Amino acid sequence: MREIMFREALVEALDEEMRRDENVFVLGEDIGQFGGSFKATLGLLEKHGPERIRNTPIAEEAIVGAALGAALVGMRPVAELHFIDFATVAMNQIVNQVAKVRYMFGGKARTSLVIRMHGGGGSSAAAQHSQSLEAWFVHVPGLKVVMPSTPKDAKGLLKSAIRDNDPVIFVEHRALYTVKGPVPEGEYTIPLGAAEVKREGSDATIVATSSMVGKSLQAAEELAKEGISCEVVDPRTLFPLDKETILASVRKTGRLLIAHEAVRRCGWGAEMAAIAGEEAFDYLDAPLVRVCAKETPVPYSPRLERLHIPQKEDVAAGVRRLVGVAR
Amino acid sequence: MREIMFREALVEALDEEMRRDENVFVLGEDIGQFGGSFKATLGLLEKHGPERIRNTPIAEEAIVGAALGAALVGMRPVAELHFIDFATVAMNQIVNQVAKVRYMFGGKARTSLVIRMHGGGGSSAAAQHSQSLEAWFVHVPGLKVVMPSTPKDAKGLLKSAIRDNDPVIFVEHRALYTVKGPVPEGEYTIPLGAAEVKREGSDATIVATSSMVGKSLQAAEELAKEGISCEVVDPRTLFPLDKETILASVRKTGRLLIAHEAVRRCGWGAEMAAIAGEEAFDYLDAPLVRVCAKETPVPYSPRLERLHIPQKEDVAAGVRRLVGVAR
Amino acid sequence: MAKLTRERALWMYETMIRIRRFEERAIEVFQAGELPGFIHPYIGEEAVAAGVCAHLSGKDQITSTHRGHGHMIAKGLGFNGMMAELYARSTGYCKGKGGSLHIADQDLGALGASGIVGGGIPIAAGAALGIKLKGGKEVAVSFFGDGATNIGAFHEGINLAAAWRLPAVFVCENNRYAQSTPQSVHQSIRDIADRAKAYGIPGVIVDGMDAAAVYEVAGEAIGRARGGGGPTLIEAKTFRFWGHYLGDPGTAYGHDREAPKWKKRDPIPALGGLLRKRKWLTAKADEEILARVKGELDAAVEFARKSPPPEPADLMADIYEKAL
Amino acid sequence: MAKLTRERALWMYETMIRIRRFEERAIEVFQAGELPGFIHPYIGEEAVAAGVCAHLSGKDQITSTHRGHGHMIAKGLGFNGMMAELYARSTGYCKGKGGSLHIADQDLGALGASGIVGGGIPIAAGAALGIKLKGGKEVAVSFFGDGATNIGAFHEGINLAAAWRLPAVFVCENNRYAQSTPQSVHQSIRDIADRAKAYGIPGVIVDGMDAAAVYEVAGEAIGRARGGGGPTLIEAKTFRFWGHYLGDPGTAYGHDREAPKWKKRDPIPALGGLLRKRKWLTAKADEEILARVKGELDAAVEFARKSPPPEPADLMADIYEKAL
Ligand SMILES: Cc1ncc(C[n+]2csc(CCOP(=O)(O)OP(=O)(O)O)c2C)c(N)n1
Ligand SMILES: Cc1ncc(C[n+]2csc(CCOP(=O)(O)OP(=O)(O)O)c2C)c(N)n1
Ligand SMILES: [Mg+2]
Ligand SMILES: [Mg+2]
C-alpha cells in the first residue's frame, strides 16, 4: 500500500468530502494560502476557492459559533482551531451551544459539524501550545471525540466525522502530522466508536490514545524480547467508546495499563480506569497502571518536557510493574 | 452553635477577610446593590464601598483577566463568575493564564486569587445554567479546587482560599445557598486539602462532594435502619486531595461508592475511582460504584431533571448493590 | 425605504399585543406556581421584536436571548407550543427540555435563545454565512441586550460578519440595564450604535418604543443585508417594564424610579394611536384582536395543562441523532 | 506634551539597536540549531517598544505577546537572562520553563507574554486596576497585534478599562498581517484606532516606524493615564521584516512583496538620522553603542551556553507556591 503522511491523509479526506458534498466547507485561521499552521489544509484553497476554504480572523468563539450557525441552516462545516489550547476561548460555543442545541431544542437542531484541533507537546512550544485537553470534551454529553493515531485512521475517521450528524471534536497530535503510514487509495471510512487492536498479546492490555499508540507499540516490541506479550488497543474515538473491544482484551489479559499524553489527574485514563473497575473488576489480577503526563504545565525546556511527557520507556516500565517484573 | 445560611457564611468570610487585609477585593456581575444573583455578596457594598465591591460589565474573560492582573501587582481578588456554565467564556484566562503563569514565568508570579462560581441543578434552570464542570479544573495543574458542602465548611474554606497564595477555584452548589447549618462565631479557617469524615461507618465508604454529601448522609441514615453502616467522606477540596483520609476509609470498609452531581463520563469520580484502583486495589471487596448525573445535558422539565440528577435513593440503591443486598 | 403598509402596521400591532398578553399570562401562571424555572419578561420592548420581524419570512433566521418570548412570537411561533414549553410538557417546542430560556423552532427560522449572554451573535453570523454559501436571499438577525455588547462574542461575531459582508442584522435592545447594572456603569459610551464604527458597518439608533420607527430602520438594514450590502448594527433604546426576572422588583438599582416615565411611552397604545389616526384600526377591530388573542391564550394554557410531561425515557433521547 | 530630550532619544536609539541585535543573534543561534522551540522576530517594529517604554519606569507594568522580545528588552530585561531562557537554561528569566513565548520578570514590571492572542489585554487592565486600588501613579501598558483586535479579550479588556477609567494604555502594533492573513481580510476597517470609539476613549494613529512620533503619542497617552484620565488606544502602523515566525518566508501571502518598501523605512537608521541631524549622535558614539551591544551579546550567548539546564527535580517545582 502507498505510504503518505498523516497530514496528507487529512487533506485527502477534506478534499474528497468537499467534492462529494457541496455543503462541506472549511473555516479557520490561516488555512488558505498558508495551508494551515501544520499544512493540514495545504492545496485546498487552490482546488475549492476562498468561499469554501475560509480564512478567518483570530476569533475562535466566532469560528465555532459561525460553524454552528451554518450547520443549523444545513451546511457541514469543518472548523479548525489549531492548537487545542485555543479551544479555551471557544468553550462556550463548543460546550453550551454546539453540544446542547439538539437536546435543549427538543431534537430538531441540525448540528453536523466537525471541530478540528491539534494537541500534544514534544516541540518546546511551552505551556500554552502543548496541552492535551480531550477529557474536557468527553465530559460533555452531546459531543463525540475522535483521536486518530495513524494516517489511515486519520483519513477514515475524518470522513466519518464529516458525514456524521452529530458534532465531532477531532483531535490530532502535532507530532503525528509528518508521520508516514499506509493509506488505501480508494474511498473508505472508519466508523466512529470502533476501537482497533493494534497488536495482539496475552499478558497485559495497553489502552493507548493518539501519540501514545506508537510509543506503546514500540514498548510492546521491546517487552516481547523480555517474554512479555502486550496487547495494544487504540480506542480511536473516546466517545462513543468501544468498551466491548477494550474490555474483552482486559478480560483476556487480566492486566490493564492506560497510556495518554494528557496529565493524569482527571484525564481520560481516569474514566477508562473507572470503567475497568466497574465492569472488569473480577478479571483484574493487579492494580491498573496509568502512564500519563506529569501533573505540571508543559515546560519549554526539552529536558523537562521529555520528563513531563510519557515516553515509551515509561510504558515499558509500567507494564513490567503491572506484570510483577521489577527491573 | 448558631445556625446561619450557606450564603451568609460566605458573606461573613468575605467581610472578615476584607477587614483583615486591604488587598482583598471582590469583582463580578451584579455583586453590588443587587448583592449577587444568589445574595452571596449582600450587604458588602454598604460596608466596603464600590472600589472594593466592583460591579463589572458582562465580560467573564475580562473579570478573570483583571483579577489575575491585579493579583500580579499584589492584590488578592475574589472574582465571581456566577454560574459555572459562564466559566466557559473565561477558560483561557483560568487555564492558560491564571493556572500557568507561576510555572511558565519560573516561579515569580503572584497569583493569589479566588474564582467563585456556582454549579449544579435542581431548579429547572436548564442546560446552560445547571452544569457541574469541576472536573475540568481538577485536570489543570496550577489550580486548586474547593467544593464546600456545609455553611461551616464554606466559611472556613473561603477564608483559607483567600489567604492562599495559589489560585483557587471555589465551586458552590446553588441548592446549598439557603441551607442552614452551625457556624462558629469567632475566627476560624479550614485548611485546603483536608477531607472530613461526615459520618463514620464500617460496611461501605461513600465519597461524596458538594450537594451529594447531604443526600449521602440521608441515604446512610436510611441504610442504617437496614443494618448497613456507611462511612461518608467529604473531600472538601478536590485538589489538593486528602487521599489519606479517603483511602483509610476504603481500606477499612473494602467498598467504595463515589457520588457527585457532574455527569459520570470523565467526571471527578473517575479520578477517584482510578486512585482507588491504583492505591487500594487489594482492599476492594467489590466493584466500585459511581452515582452521578446521567450523561445528558441538564433538562428543563423537573421530572426529567430529577432523573438526571443523582438522588439520595440512587445513593442508597448504589450502596445496596455494593454490599450485595439486592432489593 | 419600506413604506409602512396598513397590513404590516396591523400585523405589528397584533404581534405586540400577542407578546404582551402571552407574557402577562405566563407571569400569572408562574406566580400561581404552575411553572418551573425562571421568566425574564420582555414587556415594554415589544416594538423592537415586532418592528424587526415584520420584515422577516419563515426562512429568515433569528437568534435570541434569555428575554426571548417576544422574538419567538414575532417570528411566528405559536402559543400552544410556547406555553407547553413553559409548562415543561412534551408538546412544547423543545419537548419540555428547554424551557423559557431556550424556546426555538428550526422550521420557523428560530434558531433559539442562548442563555449565555452574547452566545447567539456568532451563531447568527454563521447562519448568515450558511445562507450566503447556499446562495439564498434570506437574512439572519440577532437580538441581544446592552449588557451583551461588552462580551467577547459580540465583538467576534460582528467583526466576522462585517469582514465577510454577511447578510446579518444585529439588533441591540438597549433597555438601560444589564441585570442590575446601569449602562453608564458597564460601558463608557452613551450610544451603542457607535460600536458599529469598530467594524466599518452602519450603526443606527432608533426609538425602541416606536414600532413604526423600528420598522423603518430595520427595513433598511434588512434590505441592505439581502442586497449583499453586509451587516448593520441597530440600537433600539427601550425599557423593560418588569425587573430583570420575575421576582426582581427592580428597587435595588433604581429601575423602579425610571419605570413610570417609560411606561407612559408604552409602545402598544402608541402604535394603536397611530393606527387610529390613519384610520387603520377601529375600536371594534381592536376589541376583536384582544378577544382573539385572549381566546388563543386560554386555549394554549388549557393545551399546556392537559399535555403530558415528558416520559422518563425522553431523558436519554435527543442527545445525539441516534441513541448511543 | 513630553519633549524628546537627548537622553531619551539616545536611550530609544540604543534600545532599538539592542532589540535588533539581540534578535539577529537569536536568529543566528536558532538557525544553527542551538535553540529549541519557535521564534517570532520583532525586527522592524523596534520603534514601537522603544517609543512607548521610554516613558516607563521599573514599576510600570506591561503585558506582551508571542512577538515579545522587543517589549522585554525595552522594559529593561537583560540579555543574559533572556538569552539563557531561549537556550532553556536554569539561569533564564523563567528558569527555562517559559521560553521565547513567555519571557517575563515581575520585578521589572514585565508581566509576561501571553502566547494566546489577546490574552494579555485583560491582564493589563487588571494590573491597572491593582495600581488604582493601591493608589499608585504607575500605568499598565498592553502590546498586541492587529490580529489580536478581533478577539473577544481585546474588547472585554478595553471596555473594562474604559468603564473604570483605569491607568492603562493599549498599544496595537498593526504590522498588516495576522500570521498570513492581511488586515483587509480579517477586518473591514482600515484604522484600528477607530475601535477606540467603541469605548469612548481616545484612539490615535502613529507611524510605528518613527520612534520620535511614537514617543510623542505614547507620552501623551501615558501622561493621561497617570493623571487619572483613563486609557488610550494607540495604533502604530508598522511592519515585521521577517515572516510570522522563523521558517515562514512570507511568500505565501504577499509579505515578501511588501517588505522591500518597508525596509527602506527601517526605524533604526531613521532615528539615527534624526539624532545626527540634531547633533545628538556622533559616528564614534554610534560605533560605541554597537560595540557595547555586541560585547554584551557575546557575553550573553556565552553565559547561556555555559549555564546548566534545569534539573529533573525542577519539573515539579513552581506549580504551586509549595510543592503539593
Ligand atoms: C456569559 C454570561 N454572563 C452572565 C450571565 C447572567 N445574566 C443573564 S441575563 C444578564 C443581563 C443581560 O443584560 P442585557 O444584555 O442588557 O439584556 P437584558 O436582560 O437587559 O435584556 C446577565 C448578567 C449570562 N447569562 N451569561
Ligand atoms: C487565541 C489564539 N488564536 C490563534 C493563535 C495562533 N497565532 C499566534 S500569533 C498569530 C497571529 C497574530 O497576529 P497579530 O495579532 O497581528 O500579531 P503579529 O504576529 O502580527 O505580531 C496567530 C493566529 C494564538 N496564539 N492564539
Ligand atoms: Mg439590558
Ligand atoms: Mg499583525
Short mmCIF file of N, CA and C in Angstrom, two decimals, chain C residues 97-144:
data_model
loop_
_atom_site.label_atom_id
_atom_site.label_comp_id
_atom_site.label_asym_id
_atom_site.label_seq_id
_atom_site.Cartn_x
_atom_site.Cartn_y
_atom_site.Cartn_z
N LYS C 97 -37.66 20.19 27.28
CA LYS C 97 -36.25 20.10 27.67
C LYS C 97 -35.57 21.46 27.73
N GLY C 98 -36.19 22.47 27.09
CA GLY C 98 -35.51 23.76 27.01
C GLY C 98 -36.04 24.80 27.98
N GLY C 99 -37.38 24.93 28.02
CA GLY C 99 -37.97 25.92 28.90
C GLY C 99 -37.89 27.33 28.35
N SER C 100 -38.27 28.28 29.19
CA SER C 100 -38.34 29.69 28.79
C SER C 100 -37.06 30.18 28.14
N LEU C 101 -35.94 29.78 28.66
CA LEU C 101 -34.64 30.28 28.17
C LEU C 101 -34.28 29.80 26.78
N HIS C 102 -34.92 28.74 26.31
CA HIS C 102 -34.37 28.10 25.11
C HIS C 102 -35.40 27.80 24.03
N ILE C 103 -36.53 28.47 24.07
CA ILE C 103 -37.54 28.17 23.06
C ILE C 103 -36.98 28.40 21.65
N ALA C 104 -37.27 27.47 20.77
CA ALA C 104 -36.68 27.50 19.42
C ALA C 104 -37.55 26.69 18.50
N ASP C 105 -37.52 27.01 17.23
CA ASP C 105 -38.08 26.11 16.23
C ASP C 105 -37.35 26.30 14.92
N GLN C 106 -36.52 25.34 14.62
CA GLN C 106 -35.72 25.43 13.41
C GLN C 106 -36.57 25.56 12.16
N ASP C 107 -37.73 24.96 12.17
CA ASP C 107 -38.57 25.01 10.96
C ASP C 107 -39.08 26.42 10.68
N LEU C 108 -39.13 27.22 11.72
CA LEU C 108 -39.61 28.59 11.55
C LEU C 108 -38.46 29.59 11.55
N GLY C 109 -37.24 29.10 11.41
CA GLY C 109 -36.09 30.02 11.38
C GLY C 109 -35.77 30.62 12.74
N ALA C 110 -36.31 30.00 13.79
CA ALA C 110 -36.00 30.48 15.13
C ALA C 110 -34.90 29.59 15.69
N LEU C 111 -33.66 30.06 15.56
CA LEU C 111 -32.51 29.22 15.91
C LEU C 111 -32.32 29.14 17.41
N GLY C 112 -33.20 29.79 18.14
CA GLY C 112 -33.18 29.58 19.57
C GLY C 112 -32.51 30.68 20.34
N ALA C 113 -32.76 30.60 21.64
CA ALA C 113 -32.22 31.58 22.55
C ALA C 113 -31.01 30.99 23.22
N SER C 114 -29.97 31.80 23.34
CA SER C 114 -28.82 31.38 24.15
C SER C 114 -28.98 31.96 25.54
N GLY C 115 -28.88 31.12 26.52
CA GLY C 115 -28.91 31.60 27.89
C GLY C 115 -27.59 32.20 28.31
N ILE C 116 -26.59 32.04 27.47
CA ILE C 116 -25.29 32.63 27.73
C ILE C 116 -25.26 33.96 27.00
N VAL C 117 -25.10 35.02 27.74
CA VAL C 117 -25.19 36.36 27.14
C VAL C 117 -24.23 36.47 25.95
N GLY C 118 -24.76 36.93 24.83
CA GLY C 118 -23.95 37.13 23.63
C GLY C 118 -23.77 35.88 22.79
N GLY C 119 -24.12 34.74 23.34
CA GLY C 119 -23.86 33.47 22.66
C GLY C 119 -24.49 33.34 21.29
N GLY C 120 -25.61 34.02 21.07
CA GLY C 120 -26.30 33.89 19.80
C GLY C 120 -25.70 34.71 18.68
N ILE C 121 -24.86 35.66 19.02
CA ILE C 121 -24.37 36.60 18.00
C ILE C 121 -23.48 35.90 16.96
N PRO C 122 -22.46 35.15 17.37
CA PRO C 122 -21.69 34.42 16.35
C PRO C 122 -22.52 33.37 15.61
N ILE C 123 -23.51 32.83 16.28
CA ILE C 123 -24.35 31.82 15.63
C ILE C 123 -25.15 32.47 14.50
N ALA C 124 -25.65 33.65 14.75
CA ALA C 124 -26.36 34.37 13.69
C ALA C 124 -25.42 34.67 12.52
N ALA C 125 -24.19 35.08 12.86
CA ALA C 125 -23.22 35.30 11.79
C ALA C 125 -23.06 34.03 10.97
N GLY C 126 -23.01 32.90 11.65
CA GLY C 126 -22.86 31.62 10.96
C GLY C 126 -24.06 31.26 10.11
N ALA C 127 -25.25 31.56 10.61
CA ALA C 127 -26.44 31.30 9.81
C ALA C 127 -26.40 32.16 8.55
N ALA C 128 -25.96 33.40 8.72
CA ALA C 128 -25.84 34.28 7.56
C ALA C 128 -24.80 33.74 6.58
N LEU C 129 -23.73 33.19 7.12
CA LEU C 129 -22.71 32.58 6.26
C LEU C 129 -23.30 31.40 5.49
N GLY C 130 -24.05 30.57 6.20
CA GLY C 130 -24.69 29.43 5.55
C GLY C 130 -25.61 29.88 4.42
N ILE C 131 -26.39 30.91 4.69
CA ILE C 131 -27.29 31.46 3.68
C ILE C 131 -26.48 31.91 2.46
N LYS C 132 -25.41 32.62 2.74
CA LYS C 132 -24.58 33.14 1.64
C LYS C 132 -23.99 32.00 0.82
N LEU C 133 -23.48 31.00 1.51
CA LEU C 133 -22.86 29.88 0.79
C LEU C 133 -23.88 29.13 -0.05
N LYS C 134 -25.11 29.11 0.41
CA LYS C 134 -26.15 28.42 -0.34
C LYS C 134 -26.75 29.32 -1.43
N GLY C 135 -26.31 30.57 -1.45
CA GLY C 135 -26.80 31.49 -2.47
C GLY C 135 -28.21 31.99 -2.21
N GLY C 136 -28.66 31.94 -0.97
CA GLY C 136 -30.01 32.37 -0.64
C GLY C 136 -30.14 33.87 -0.50
N LYS C 137 -31.37 34.32 -0.38
CA LYS C 137 -31.62 35.75 -0.21
C LYS C 137 -32.11 36.06 1.20
N GLU C 138 -32.05 35.06 2.06
CA GLU C 138 -32.52 35.29 3.43
C GLU C 138 -31.50 36.10 4.23
N VAL C 139 -31.94 36.50 5.40
CA VAL C 139 -31.04 37.19 6.32
C VAL C 139 -31.07 36.48 7.67
N ALA C 140 -30.07 36.76 8.48
CA ALA C 140 -30.06 36.29 9.86
C ALA C 140 -30.01 37.51 10.77
N VAL C 141 -30.90 37.52 11.75
CA VAL C 141 -30.97 38.64 12.68
C VAL C 141 -30.65 38.14 14.08
N SER C 142 -29.82 38.88 14.79
CA SER C 142 -29.51 38.52 16.16
C SER C 142 -30.01 39.61 17.09
N PHE C 143 -30.80 39.21 18.08
CA PHE C 143 -31.24 40.14 19.12
C PHE C 143 -30.37 39.94 20.36
N PHE C 144 -30.06 41.04 21.05
CA PHE C 144 -29.29 40.95 22.29
C PHE C 144 -29.44 42.26 23.05
#
